[in-house]
XYZ file of N, CA, C and O in Angstrom:
664
model
N -18.619 -1.935 4.116
C -18.660 -0.395 3.848
C -19.037 0.095 5.442
O -18.868 1.169 5.391
N -19.542 -0.112 6.882
C -19.769 -0.084 7.614
C -18.241 0.525 8.150
O -17.922 1.375 9.079
N -17.220 -0.618 7.963
C -16.118 0.195 8.836
C -15.205 1.072 7.913
O -14.896 1.783 8.851
N -15.457 0.537 6.591
C -15.274 2.053 5.772
C -15.968 3.318 6.399
O -14.712 4.061 6.794
N -16.715 3.466 6.797
C -17.534 4.424 7.432
C -16.731 5.033 8.306
O -16.799 6.306 8.783
N -16.724 4.579 8.823
C -15.934 4.363 10.306
C -14.994 5.117 10.443
O -14.497 6.240 10.972
N -14.162 4.781 9.971
C -12.846 5.274 9.258
C -12.405 5.987 8.906
O -11.433 7.062 8.861
N -13.280 6.457 7.837
C -13.514 7.850 6.986
C -13.763 8.699 8.180
O -13.177 10.017 8.311
N -14.977 8.851 8.951
C -15.636 9.521 10.093
C -14.026 9.859 11.284
O -13.906 11.019 11.201
N -13.793 8.946 11.587
C -12.321 8.863 11.921
C -11.108 9.521 11.654
O -10.228 10.558 12.571
N -11.029 9.415 10.313
C -10.231 9.923 9.563
C -10.332 11.843 9.344
O -9.510 11.934 9.226
N -11.267 11.892 9.158
C -12.281 13.327 8.444
C -11.977 13.509 6.946
O -11.717 14.754 6.654
N -12.268 12.040 6.525
C -12.020 12.304 5.253
C -13.117 12.274 4.533
O -14.170 10.801 4.923
N -13.737 12.006 3.389
C -14.602 12.153 2.630
C -14.521 10.297 2.317
O -13.322 9.896 1.650
N -15.881 9.871 2.107
C -15.872 8.202 1.488
C -16.897 8.616 0.409
O -18.134 9.148 0.429
N -15.974 8.317 -0.928
C -17.863 7.807 -1.793
C -17.841 6.423 -2.304
O -16.427 5.648 -1.610
N -19.246 5.851 -1.802
C -19.921 4.711 -1.374
C -20.712 4.734 -2.429
O -21.433 5.323 -3.295
N -21.349 4.033 -3.300
C -22.448 3.831 -3.898
C -23.657 2.256 -3.427
O -22.369 1.433 -2.060
N -24.890 2.392 -3.918
C -25.351 0.490 -3.306
C -24.791 -0.423 -3.153
O -24.058 -0.318 -4.097
N -25.286 -1.265 -2.882
C -24.648 -2.790 -2.932
C -25.481 -3.127 -4.837
O -26.183 -2.714 -5.264
N -24.412 -3.931 -4.908
C -24.191 -4.313 -6.187
C -23.880 -3.549 -7.104
O -24.373 -3.513 -8.240
N -23.581 -2.272 -6.663
C -22.499 -1.250 -7.628
C -21.331 -1.779 -8.676
O -20.627 -2.357 -8.183
N -21.491 -0.895 -9.593
C -20.059 -1.521 -9.961
C -18.853 -0.936 -10.200
O -19.117 0.477 -9.755
N -17.957 -1.634 -8.992
C -16.723 -1.168 -7.925
C -15.903 -0.060 -9.776
O -15.383 1.399 -9.040
N -16.059 -0.270 -10.496
C -15.014 0.457 -11.805
C -16.033 1.978 -11.728
O -15.157 2.824 -11.912
N -17.384 2.237 -12.153
C -17.850 3.142 -11.621
C -17.180 4.240 -10.700
O -17.622 5.431 -9.912
N -17.390 3.339 -9.723
C -17.769 4.084 -7.958
C -15.954 4.927 -7.949
O -15.926 5.965 -7.815
N -15.355 3.969 -8.595
C -13.442 4.124 -8.153
C -13.784 5.376 -9.569
O -12.493 6.814 -9.172
N -14.253 5.828 -10.567
C -14.103 6.821 -11.645
C -14.257 7.771 -11.324
O -14.017 8.867 -10.907
N -16.548 7.955 -10.375
C -16.357 8.728 -9.861
C -15.605 9.481 -8.641
O -15.498 10.851 -8.444
N -14.671 8.653 -7.498
C -14.532 8.732 -6.545
C -13.030 10.020 -7.156
O -12.552 10.582 -6.508
N -12.423 9.591 -8.271
C -11.332 9.944 -8.638
C -11.053 11.246 -9.349
O -11.122 12.435 -9.524
N -12.548 11.249 -9.848
C -13.184 12.408 -10.205
C -13.474 13.723 -9.603
O -13.457 14.302 -9.937
N -13.842 12.959 -8.459
C -14.263 13.814 -7.498
C -13.059 14.728 -6.702
O -12.948 15.964 -6.472
N -11.942 13.679 -6.450
C -10.799 14.121 -5.722
C -10.015 15.304 -6.555
O -9.739 16.060 -6.051
N -9.905 14.621 -7.759
C -9.300 15.360 -8.741
C -10.057 17.249 -8.843
O -9.267 17.464 -8.823
N -11.006 17.157 -9.338
C -12.265 18.245 -9.338
C -11.977 19.158 -7.693
O -11.976 20.578 -7.261
N -11.713 18.135 -6.479
C -11.297 19.060 -5.234
C -9.892 19.722 -4.930
O -9.879 19.459 -3.710
N -9.379 18.703 -5.705
C -7.776 19.429 -5.492
C -7.005 18.248 -4.292
O -6.149 18.281 -3.873
N -7.648 17.065 -4.660
C -6.820 15.907 -3.450
C -6.046 15.719 -4.770
O -5.865 15.115 -5.735
N -4.903 15.124 -3.857
C -3.772 14.187 -4.291
C -3.766 13.244 -3.718
O -2.947 11.910 -4.475
N -4.866 12.423 -3.315
C -4.533 10.907 -2.925
C -5.767 10.384 -2.882
O -6.924 10.968 -2.663
N -6.452 9.300 -3.223
C -7.733 8.234 -3.283
C -7.357 7.374 -2.927
O -6.272 6.456 -3.630
N -7.906 6.795 -1.652
C -7.759 4.849 -1.453
C -9.156 4.319 -1.603
O -10.331 4.554 -1.625
N -8.727 3.621 -2.512
C -10.153 2.577 -2.721
C -9.766 0.950 -1.903
O -8.249 0.616 -2.026
N -10.533 0.497 -1.577
C -10.502 -0.999 -0.772
C -11.198 -1.564 -1.838
O -12.104 -1.553 -2.030
N -10.333 -3.224 -2.221
C -10.708 -3.347 -3.348
C -11.208 -4.999 -2.445
O -10.966 -6.203 -3.433
N -11.534 -4.855 -1.455
C -12.590 -5.664 -0.670
C -11.686 -6.810 -0.149
O -12.040 -8.624 -1.038
N -10.330 -7.175 -0.368
C -9.592 -8.489 -0.257
C -9.486 -9.328 -1.856
O -10.133 -10.550 -1.991
N -9.205 -9.107 -3.345
C -9.086 -9.362 -4.074
C -8.103 -9.628 -4.056
O -6.773 -9.911 -3.151
N -8.531 -11.592 -4.015
C -7.015 -12.469 -4.562
C -6.601 -12.723 -5.421
O -7.468 -12.548 -6.620
N -5.755 -13.005 -5.597
C -4.766 -12.823 -6.692
C -4.625 -14.179 -7.681
O -4.580 -14.320 -8.489
N -5.436 -14.920 -6.558
C -5.625 -16.386 -7.453
C -7.031 -16.597 -7.769
O -8.209 -17.812 -8.606
N -8.078 -15.518 -7.871
C -9.781 -15.749 -8.348
C -9.376 -14.862 -9.904
O -9.738 -13.235 -9.982
N -9.129 -15.568 -10.938
C -9.448 -14.512 -11.986
C -10.880 -13.763 -12.265
O -10.207 -11.804 -13.137
N -11.347 -14.126 -12.417
C -12.798 -12.795 -11.952
C -12.700 -11.954 -11.347
O -12.814 -10.409 -11.866
N -12.054 -12.566 -9.658
C -11.814 -10.400 -9.106
C -10.401 -10.334 -9.804
O -10.655 -8.059 -9.771
N -9.050 -10.447 -10.396
C -8.239 -9.736 -10.915
C -9.200 -8.998 -12.430
O -8.335 -7.956 -12.149
N -9.404 -9.661 -12.646
C -10.546 -9.434 -14.207
C -11.133 -7.699 -13.810
O -10.843 -6.652 -14.399
N -11.666 -7.676 -12.386
C -12.138 -6.547 -11.789
C -11.401 -5.596 -11.557
O -11.528 -3.888 -12.181
N -10.215 -6.333 -11.094
C -9.432 -5.128 -10.788
C -8.778 -4.469 -11.519
O -8.801 -3.232 -11.850
N -8.459 -5.590 -13.471
C -8.161 -4.994 -13.809
C -8.678 -3.765 -14.415
O -8.641 -2.425 -15.155
N -10.513 -3.818 -14.882
C -11.467 -2.938 -15.295
C -11.350 -1.306 -14.239
O -11.445 -0.570 -14.992
N -11.193 -1.786 -13.024
C -10.954 -0.726 -11.940
C -9.597 0.254 -12.256
O -10.164 1.371 -12.737
N -8.758 -0.457 -12.292
C -6.989 -0.022 -13.102
C -7.516 1.357 -14.464
O -7.377 1.912 -14.149
N -8.258 0.675 -15.457
C -8.489 1.129 -16.829
C -9.422 2.405 -16.295
O -9.399 3.796 -16.197
N -10.861 2.476 -14.940
C -11.519 3.370 -15.076
C -10.489 4.454 -13.753
O -10.972 5.885 -14.431
N -9.875 4.493 -13.405
C -9.136 4.789 -12.580
C -8.004 6.229 -13.817
O -7.976 7.396 -13.862
N -7.593 5.413 -14.630
C -6.852 5.383 -15.965
C -7.645 6.702 -16.589
O -7.342 7.925 -17.493
N -8.924 6.698 -16.740
C -9.971 7.420 -17.647
C -9.880 8.668 -16.914
O -10.273 9.525 -17.669
N -10.797 8.347 -15.800
C -10.569 9.369 -14.868
C -9.894 10.593 -14.596
O -9.710 11.916 -14.827
N -8.824 10.065 -14.761
C -6.930 10.405 -13.976
C -6.169 10.314 -14.560
O -5.228 9.509 -14.161
N -5.664 10.546 -16.061
C -4.148 9.845 -17.467
C -3.136 9.550 -15.942
O -1.864 8.839 -16.434
N -2.584 10.794 -15.375
C -1.868 10.808 -14.731
C -1.504 9.954 -13.190
O -0.974 10.099 -12.736
N -2.893 9.249 -13.276
C -3.094 9.048 -11.524
C -2.016 7.631 -11.426
O -1.585 6.912 -13.091
N -1.415 6.996 -10.863
C -0.524 6.054 -10.414
C -1.020 5.260 -9.301
O -2.333 5.741 -8.397
N -0.922 4.131 -9.415
C -1.580 3.131 -8.288
C -0.387 2.287 -7.991
O 0.202 2.055 -7.843
N -1.475 2.264 -6.217
C -0.386 1.439 -5.427
C -1.617 -0.099 -5.586
O -2.980 0.157 -5.274
N -0.968 -0.841 -5.499
C -0.949 -2.171 -4.981
C -1.113 -2.794 -3.511
O 0.131 -2.329 -3.097
N -1.459 -3.784 -2.232
C -0.616 -4.081 -1.221
C -1.055 -5.408 -0.867
O -1.925 -6.274 -1.543
N -0.599 -6.426 -0.453
C -0.867 -7.456 -0.090
C 0.871 -8.374 -0.331
O 1.734 -7.719 -0.813
N 1.318 -9.614 -0.127
C 2.542 -10.366 -0.067
C 2.685 -10.386 -1.689
O 2.165 -10.268 -2.638
N 3.738 -11.633 -1.817
C 4.714 -10.996 -3.196
C 3.887 -12.046 -4.487
O 3.865 -11.021 -5.368
N 3.376 -13.246 -3.864
C 2.345 -13.425 -5.415
C 1.108 -12.461 -5.334
O 0.758 -12.637 -6.221
N 0.492 -12.158 -4.651
C -0.571 -11.241 -4.757
C 0.200 -9.754 -5.773
O -0.977 -9.454 -6.290
N 0.979 -9.091 -5.034
C 1.945 -8.159 -5.129
C 2.064 -8.311 -6.898
O 2.120 -7.606 -7.581
N 2.336 -9.591 -7.299
C 3.033 -9.747 -8.435
C 2.178 -9.462 -9.445
O 1.385 -9.145 -10.924
N 0.576 -10.859 -8.554
C -0.536 -10.329 -9.511
C -1.394 -8.663 -9.813
O -1.972 -8.380 -10.730
N -1.248 -8.239 -8.554
C -1.805 -6.838 -8.530
C -1.181 -6.296 -9.982
O -1.651 -4.958 -10.064
N -0.132 -6.480 -9.879
C 0.772 -5.427 -10.883
C 0.566 -5.231 -11.977
O 0.393 -4.407 -12.885
N 0.775 -7.470 -12.571
C -0.174 -7.168 -13.869
C -1.139 -6.439 -14.169
O -1.810 -6.215 -14.957
N -2.306 -6.776 -12.725
C -4.075 -6.148 -13.140
C -3.691 -4.784 -13.297
O -4.285 -4.193 -13.522
N -3.082 -4.287 -12.132
C -3.144 -2.570 -12.288
C -2.439 -1.749 -12.112
O -2.143 -0.920 -12.172
N -0.818 -2.353 -13.292
C 0.537 -0.859 -12.871
C 0.814 -1.052 -11.650
O 0.676 0.832 -12.050
N 0.482 -1.527 -10.819
C 0.515 -0.850 -9.034
C 2.290 -0.324 -9.559
O 3.334 -0.477 -10.058
N 2.657 0.741 -8.581
C 3.236 1.730 -8.730
C 4.284 2.045 -7.685
O 5.005 2.137 -7.400
N 3.752 1.576 -6.593
C 4.272 1.090 -4.690
C 3.236 0.511 -4.337
O 2.623 -0.402 -4.907
N 3.744 0.689 -2.637
C 2.783 -0.530 -2.026
C 2.533 -0.254 -0.562
O 2.906 0.953 -0.392
N 1.328 -0.306 -0.262
C 0.744 -0.375 1.467
C 0.865 -1.312 1.881
O -0.141 -2.213 1.464
N 1.908 -1.157 2.724
C 2.323 -3.067 3.542
C 1.556 -3.074 4.248
O 1.326 -2.078 6.028
N 0.292 -3.331 4.997
C -0.758 -3.135 6.246
C -0.461 -4.024 7.323
O 0.233 -5.150 6.905
N -0.993 -4.351 7.920
C -0.440 -5.516 9.274
C 0.858 -5.442 9.593
O 0.965 -7.266 10.046
N 1.786 -4.500 9.647
C 3.116 -4.464 9.711
C 2.973 -4.539 11.313
O 3.528 -3.397 11.806
N 2.301 -5.228 11.785
C 2.364 -4.508 13.370
C 3.354 -6.208 14.113
O 3.401 -6.675 15.422
N 3.927 -6.810 13.508
C 5.254 -8.145 13.679
C 6.327 -8.332 12.643
O 6.072 -8.323 11.991
N 7.922 -8.340 13.231
C 8.999 -8.407 12.429
C 8.365 -9.582 11.882
O 8.812 -9.634 10.593
N 7.705 -10.805 11.739
C 7.518 -11.712 10.546
C 6.655 -11.269 9.464
O 7.305 -11.696 8.121
N 6.066 -10.271 9.541
C 5.174 -9.630 8.283
C 5.937 -8.857 7.895
O 6.205 -8.786 6.885
N 6.848 -8.041 8.590
C 7.551 -7.113 7.706
C 8.903 -7.373 6.667
O 9.877 -6.801 6.231
N 9.209 -8.981 7.086
C 10.060 -9.474 6.815
C 9.737 -9.357 4.785
O 10.111 -9.222 3.389
N 7.962 -9.490 4.975
C 7.452 -9.768 3.077
C 8.339 -8.355 2.642
O 8.392 -7.957 1.082
N 8.330 -6.883 3.360
C 8.895 -5.884 2.586
C 10.334 -6.224 2.015
O 10.074 -5.279 0.705
N 10.705 -6.437 2.618
C 12.397 -6.479 1.841
C 11.496 -7.712 0.112
O 12.498 -6.931 -1.050
N 11.191 -8.274 0.520
C 10.639 -9.510 -0.735
C 10.002 -9.006 -1.582
O 10.400 -8.979 -3.218
N 8.846 -7.917 -1.294
C 8.121 -7.188 -1.867
C 9.322 -6.511 -3.026
O 9.166 -6.494 -4.461
N 10.248 -5.505 -2.387
C 10.849 -4.615 -3.514
C 11.896 -5.020 -4.058
O 12.155 -5.045 -5.018
N 12.833 -6.402 -3.733
C 13.210 -7.116 -4.276
C 12.597 -8.089 -5.230
O 13.205 -7.785 -6.327
N 11.723 -8.371 -5.712
C 11.325 -8.911 -6.701
C 10.271 -7.790 -7.527
O 10.821 -9.004 -8.628
N 9.719 -6.954 -6.690
C 9.359 -6.469 -8.005
C 9.671 -5.164 -8.008
O 9.169 -4.072 -8.912
N 10.823 -4.772 -7.321
C 11.470 -3.178 -7.320
C 10.657 -1.987 -7.157
O 10.620 -0.663 -7.636
N 9.210 -1.913 -6.606
C 7.814 -1.115 -5.967
C 8.686 -0.266 -4.899
O 8.763 -1.432 -3.358
N 8.503 0.688 -3.981
C 9.066 1.923 -3.108
C 7.508 1.092 -2.336
O 6.647 1.026 -2.724
N 7.757 1.115 -1.072
C 6.553 0.481 -0.202
C 6.285 2.877 0.224
O 7.386 2.499 0.422
N 5.490 2.889 0.320
C 5.104 3.587 0.407
C 4.126 4.033 1.932
O 4.971 4.617 2.300
N 3.380 3.682 2.523
C 2.636 3.355 3.908
C 3.082 1.863 4.245
O 3.026 1.156 3.851
N 3.151 2.350 5.622
C 2.938 0.689 6.320
C 1.797 1.534 7.257
O 1.901 2.467 7.689
N 1.004 0.026 7.473
C 0.031 0.290 8.971
C 0.375 -0.472 9.409
O 1.010 -1.849 9.170
N 0.803 -0.114 10.972
C 1.339 -0.686 12.118
C 0.368 -1.093 13.257
O 0.481 -1.523 14.770
N -0.765 -1.131 12.738
C -2.124 -0.734 14.151
C -3.061 -0.741 13.586
O -3.464 -0.428 12.232
N -3.874 -0.890 14.387
C -5.932 0.064 13.977
C -6.439 1.599 14.298
O -7.267 1.452 13.992
N -5.271 1.859 14.706
C -5.935 3.144 14.992
C -5.436 3.676 14.132
O -4.780 3.959 13.062
N -5.527 5.464 13.867
C -6.318 5.997 12.928
C -4.920 6.961 12.219
O -4.575 6.693 11.473
N -3.634 6.738 13.791
C -2.448 7.479 13.002
C -1.128 6.141 13.074
O -0.204 6.350 12.704
N -1.781 5.200 12.334
C -1.355 3.866 12.412
C -0.881 3.236 11.124
O -0.061 2.415 10.670
N -1.419 4.283 10.160
C -1.421 3.975 8.622
C 0.270 5.421 8.546
O -0.483 6.457 9.093
N 1.318 4.981 8.226
C 2.391 6.317 7.923
C 3.622 5.579 6.903
O 2.856 5.161 6.260
N 3.515 6.914 6.568
C 4.785 7.033 5.424
C 5.434 5.930 6.078
O 6.020 5.789 7.056
N 6.324 5.312 4.830
C 7.268 4.199 4.957
C 8.827 4.846 5.195
O 9.270 5.597 4.342
N 9.467 4.752 6.030
C 11.007 4.978 5.769
C 11.799 3.953 6.602
O 11.926 3.419 7.649
N 12.406 3.689 5.322
C 13.588 2.445 5.241
C 14.327 1.932 6.678
O 14.841 1.095 7.056
N 14.840 3.668 6.884
C 16.110 3.360 7.692
C 15.005 3.111 9.115
O 15.916 1.966 9.756
N 14.525 3.839 9.568
C 13.625 3.452 10.115
C 12.988 1.962 10.402
O 12.785 1.566 11.640
N 12.961 1.843 9.545
C 12.644 -0.401 9.302
C 13.620 -1.005 9.532
O 13.202 -1.712 10.249
N 14.574 -0.319 9.102
C 16.064 -1.970 9.125
C 15.970 -1.462 10.723
O 16.423 -2.917 11.004
N 16.540 -0.373 11.494
C 17.029 -0.154 12.034
C 16.024 -0.802 13.591
O 16.190 -1.976 14.585
N 14.490 -1.951 13.068
C 13.597 -1.475 14.067
C 13.928 -3.382 13.631
O 13.845 -4.266 14.645
N 14.445 -4.021 12.691
C 14.666 -4.952 12.764
C 16.007 -5.607 13.526
O 15.984 -7.077 13.264
N 16.905 -5.061 12.875
C 18.310 -5.135 13.110
C 18.822 -5.145 14.910
O 18.478 -3.873 15.077
N 18.933 -6.354 15.650
C 19.277 -5.710 16.897
C 20.511 -4.624 16.938
O 21.282 -4.299 16.071
N 20.726 -3.546 18.111
C 21.171 -2.364 18.109
C 22.950 -2.895 18.174
O 24.015 -2.438 17.226
N 23.094 -3.616 18.458
C 25.202 -4.791 18.116
C 24.783 -5.037 16.998
O 26.080 -4.536 16.561
N 24.279 -5.499 15.816
C 24.412 -5.615 15.094
C 24.719 -3.971 13.714
O 25.940 -4.197 12.599
N 23.803 -3.359 14.068
C 23.389 -1.919 13.498
C 25.173 -0.988 13.907
O 25.858 -0.701 13.117
N 26.098 -0.756 14.917
C 26.936 -0.811 15.696
C 27.777 -1.445 14.593
O 29.055 -0.753 14.559
N 27.835 -2.930 14.706
C 29.153 -3.424 14.303
C 29.298 -2.788 12.294
O 30.480 -2.624 11.968
N 27.670 -2.874 12.229
C 28.201 -1.733 10.924
C 28.440 -0.606 10.254
O 29.144 -0.747 9.686
N 28.349 -0.276 11.315
C 28.883 1.662 11.535
C 30.395 1.731 11.450
O 30.807 2.330 11.132
N 31.470 0.632 12.510
C 32.031 0.818 12.998
C 33.094 0.359 11.239
O 34.145 0.640 11.333
N 32.540 -0.594 11.373
C 32.971 -1.253 9.949
C 32.579 -0.159 8.487
O 34.237 -0.794 7.592
N 31.839 0.135 8.318
C 32.187 2.324 7.790
C 32.955 2.502 7.901
O 33.819 3.453 7.383
N 32.791 3.317 9.348
C 34.120 4.178 9.848
C 35.446 3.645 9.508
O 36.394 4.136 8.993
N 35.676 2.161 9.419
C 36.779 1.834 9.102
C 37.323 1.679 7.658
O 38.816 1.785 7.743
N 36.522 1.757 6.354
C 36.502 1.615 6.038
C 37.210 2.986 4.853
O 37.870 2.996 3.980
N 36.086 4.410 5.896
C 36.514 5.312 5.293
C 38.367 5.703 6.469
O 38.428 6.384 4.996
N 38.823 5.331 6.698
C 39.421 5.857 7.609
C 40.801 5.006 6.283
O 42.322 5.826 6.706
N 40.066 3.809 5.346
C 42.129 3.597 5.172
C 41.910 4.130 3.861
O 41.811 4.991 3.035
């Protein structure tokens, strides 16, 4: 929780937390209710590394998801992690998008395509480092351009121009 306090302070955003041992579903319910009352359009909840292969943790995530829907029926949930975790998050929390963090290397970026292909979920945000400005909206065009060498992009553009002339 100290790390979350530090980041909330850096970002200048309110942090809703409870004491050790508090029910996570109750905390998220309070956070969503508070955010709705204050007119916020987003709540970020850290699920503290919920592992997709731990049934108890995924059951807790399902309970958290129900609490969010109870607090704000129009709310949508997003999950983060690689394919198998994303699949389990979708089952437990009805995820509607992905926040892909630790995208500071191209090998990690490869899962972005797989998440979209396997789940059909949009990638909404990406994290590219540890600084406050390193969480940003995902731009598919920029992402593709960063993965492909310039020569590959030029060849594709030339191919598309050639098709348009025919």
